[in-house]
XYZ file of N, CA and C in Angstrom:
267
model
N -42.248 70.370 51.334
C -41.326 71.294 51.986
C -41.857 72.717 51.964
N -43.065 73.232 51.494
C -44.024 74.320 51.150
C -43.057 74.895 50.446
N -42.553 74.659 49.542
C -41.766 75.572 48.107
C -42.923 75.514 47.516
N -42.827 76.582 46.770
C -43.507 76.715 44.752
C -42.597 76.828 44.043
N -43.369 76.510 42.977
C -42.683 76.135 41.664
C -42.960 74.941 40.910
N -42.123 74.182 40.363
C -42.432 72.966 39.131
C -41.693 72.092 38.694
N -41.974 71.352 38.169
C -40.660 70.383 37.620
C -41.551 69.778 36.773
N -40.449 69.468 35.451
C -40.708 68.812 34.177
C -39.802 67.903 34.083
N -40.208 67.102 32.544
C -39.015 66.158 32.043
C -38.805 67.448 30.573
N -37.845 67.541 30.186
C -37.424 67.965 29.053
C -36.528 66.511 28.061
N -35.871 67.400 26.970
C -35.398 66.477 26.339
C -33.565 66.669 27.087
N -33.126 67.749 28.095
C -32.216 67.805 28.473
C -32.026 67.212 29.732
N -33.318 66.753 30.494
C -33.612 65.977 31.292
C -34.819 66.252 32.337
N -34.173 66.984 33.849
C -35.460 67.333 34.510
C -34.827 68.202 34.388
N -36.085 69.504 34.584
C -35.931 70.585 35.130
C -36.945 71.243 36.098
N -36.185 71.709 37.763
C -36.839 71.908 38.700
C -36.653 73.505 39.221
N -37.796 74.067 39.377
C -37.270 75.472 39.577
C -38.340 75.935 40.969
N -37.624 76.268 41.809
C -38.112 76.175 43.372
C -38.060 77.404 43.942
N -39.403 78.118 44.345
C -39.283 79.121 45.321
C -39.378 79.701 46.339
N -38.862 79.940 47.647
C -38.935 80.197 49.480
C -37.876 80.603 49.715
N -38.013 80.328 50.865
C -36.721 81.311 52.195
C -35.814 80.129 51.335
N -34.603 80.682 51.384
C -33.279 80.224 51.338
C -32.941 79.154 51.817
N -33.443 78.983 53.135
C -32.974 77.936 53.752
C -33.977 76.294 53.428
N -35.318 76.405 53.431
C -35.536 75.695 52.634
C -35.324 75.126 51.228
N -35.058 76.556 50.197
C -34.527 76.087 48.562
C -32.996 75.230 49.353
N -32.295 75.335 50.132
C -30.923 74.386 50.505
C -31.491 73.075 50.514
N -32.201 73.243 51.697
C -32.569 71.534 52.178
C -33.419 70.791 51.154
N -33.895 71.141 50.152
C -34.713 70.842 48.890
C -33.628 70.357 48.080
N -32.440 71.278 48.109
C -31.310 70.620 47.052
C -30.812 68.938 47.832
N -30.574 69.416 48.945
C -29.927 68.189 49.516
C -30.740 67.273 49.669
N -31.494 67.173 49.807
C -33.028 66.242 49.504
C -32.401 65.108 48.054
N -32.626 66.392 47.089
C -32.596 65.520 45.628
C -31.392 64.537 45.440
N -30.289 64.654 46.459
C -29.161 63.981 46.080
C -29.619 62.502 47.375
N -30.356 62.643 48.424
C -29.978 62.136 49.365
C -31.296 60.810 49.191
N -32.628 61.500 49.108
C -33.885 60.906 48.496
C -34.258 60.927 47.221
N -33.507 60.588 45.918
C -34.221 60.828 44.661
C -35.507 59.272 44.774
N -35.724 59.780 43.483
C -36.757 58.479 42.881
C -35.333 57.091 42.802
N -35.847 56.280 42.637
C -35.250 54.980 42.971
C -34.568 54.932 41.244
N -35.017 55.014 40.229
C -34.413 55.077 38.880
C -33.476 56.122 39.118
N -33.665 57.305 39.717
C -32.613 58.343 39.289
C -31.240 58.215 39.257
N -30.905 58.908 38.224
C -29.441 59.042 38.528
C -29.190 60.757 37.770
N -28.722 61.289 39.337
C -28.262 62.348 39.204
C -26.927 62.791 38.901
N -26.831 63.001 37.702
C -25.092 63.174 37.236
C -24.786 65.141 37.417
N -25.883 65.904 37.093
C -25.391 66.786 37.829
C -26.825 68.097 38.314
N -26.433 68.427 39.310
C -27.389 69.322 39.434
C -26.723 71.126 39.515
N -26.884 71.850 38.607
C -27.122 73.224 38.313
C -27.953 73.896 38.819
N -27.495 75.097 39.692
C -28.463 75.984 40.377
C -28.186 77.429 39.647
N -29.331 78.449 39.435
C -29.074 79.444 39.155
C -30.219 80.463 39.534
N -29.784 81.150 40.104
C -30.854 82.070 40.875
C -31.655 83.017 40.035
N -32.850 83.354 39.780
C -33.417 84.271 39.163
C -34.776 84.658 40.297
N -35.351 85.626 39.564
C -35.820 86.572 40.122
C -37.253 86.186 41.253
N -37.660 86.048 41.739
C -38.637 85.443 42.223
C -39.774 85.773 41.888
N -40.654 84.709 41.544
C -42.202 85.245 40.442
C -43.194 85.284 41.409
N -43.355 84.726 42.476
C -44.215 85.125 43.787
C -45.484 85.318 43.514
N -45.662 84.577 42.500
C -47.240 84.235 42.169
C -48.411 82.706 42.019
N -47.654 81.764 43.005
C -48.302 80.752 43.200
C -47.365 80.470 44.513
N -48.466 79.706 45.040
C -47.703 79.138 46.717
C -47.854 77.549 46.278
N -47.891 76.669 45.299
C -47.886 75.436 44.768
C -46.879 74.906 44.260
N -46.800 73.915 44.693
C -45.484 73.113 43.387
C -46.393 71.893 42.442
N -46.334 72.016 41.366
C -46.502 71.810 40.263
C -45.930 70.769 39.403
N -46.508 69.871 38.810
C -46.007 69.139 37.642
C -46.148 68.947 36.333
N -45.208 69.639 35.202
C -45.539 70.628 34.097
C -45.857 69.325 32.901
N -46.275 69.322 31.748
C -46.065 68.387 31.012
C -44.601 69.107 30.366
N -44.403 67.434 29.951
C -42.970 67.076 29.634
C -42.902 68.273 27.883
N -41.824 68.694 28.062
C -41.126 68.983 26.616
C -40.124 69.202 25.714
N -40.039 69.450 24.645
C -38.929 69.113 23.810
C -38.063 70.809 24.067
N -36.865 70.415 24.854
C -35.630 71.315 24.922
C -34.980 71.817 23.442
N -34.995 70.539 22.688
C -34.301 70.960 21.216
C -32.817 71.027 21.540
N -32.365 70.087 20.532
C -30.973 69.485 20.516
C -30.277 68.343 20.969
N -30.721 67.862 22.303
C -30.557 66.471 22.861
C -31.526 65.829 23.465
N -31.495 64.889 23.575
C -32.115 63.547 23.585
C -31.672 62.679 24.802
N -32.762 62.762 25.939
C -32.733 62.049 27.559
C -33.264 60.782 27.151
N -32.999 59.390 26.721
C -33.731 58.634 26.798
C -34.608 57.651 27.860
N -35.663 57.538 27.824
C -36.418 56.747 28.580
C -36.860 55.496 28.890
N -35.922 54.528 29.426
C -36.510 52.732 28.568
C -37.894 52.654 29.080
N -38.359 51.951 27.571
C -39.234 51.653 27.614
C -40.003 50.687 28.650
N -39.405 50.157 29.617
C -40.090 48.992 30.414
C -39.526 49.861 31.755
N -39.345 50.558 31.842
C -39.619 51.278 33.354
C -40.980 51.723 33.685
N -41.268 50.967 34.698
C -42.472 51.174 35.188
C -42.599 52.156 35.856
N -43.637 53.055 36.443
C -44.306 53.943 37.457
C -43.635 53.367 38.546
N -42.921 53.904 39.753
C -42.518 53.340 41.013
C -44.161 53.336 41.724
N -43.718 52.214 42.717
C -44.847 52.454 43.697
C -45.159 53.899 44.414
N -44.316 54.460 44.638
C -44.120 55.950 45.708
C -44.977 56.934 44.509
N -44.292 56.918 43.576
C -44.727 57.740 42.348
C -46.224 57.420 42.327
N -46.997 56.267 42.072
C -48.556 55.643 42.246
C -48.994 56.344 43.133
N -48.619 56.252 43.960
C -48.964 56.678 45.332
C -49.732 58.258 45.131
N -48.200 58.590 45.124
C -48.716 60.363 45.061
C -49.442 60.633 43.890
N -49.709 60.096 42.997
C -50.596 60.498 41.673
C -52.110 60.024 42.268
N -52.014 59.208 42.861
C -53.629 58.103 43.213
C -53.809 59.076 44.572
């Protein structure tokens, strides 16, 4: 969608932080509810605007880390989706 920015797994779950015209950061939200990954389940999504860092034109995939305090668990026998293969290969 030419946003920058990133997304991780934390221990509070994902966290995605997206930056462009307005009207794309919209259609990016409605995206995540309409196309997630096939495991997802989105129970809620939080937006909060901050300042724009306007120093990469990339979106990014951060390694995962510990939020501190709760605990997202992951079963163990979930595999890599095919789509996910895909875009990594």
């Amino acid at each position: 969608m030419g946003l920058a920015g990133f997304v991780l797994n934390d221990s509070d779950g994902v966290l995605i932080e997206v930056e462009g015209p307005p009207e794309d950061v919209s259609s990016f939200r409605g995206e995540l509810s309409i196309d997630s990954p096939p495991l997802a389940a989105i129970e809620e999504i939080e937006i909060e605007e901050i300042d724009p860092v306007g120093t990469s034109s990339v979106f990014a995939i951060r390694e995962s880390r510990d939020a501190g305090g709760t605990y997202t668990p992951i079963p163990p026998d979930v595999a890599t989706c095919p789509a996910c293969l895909e875009e990594v290969l």
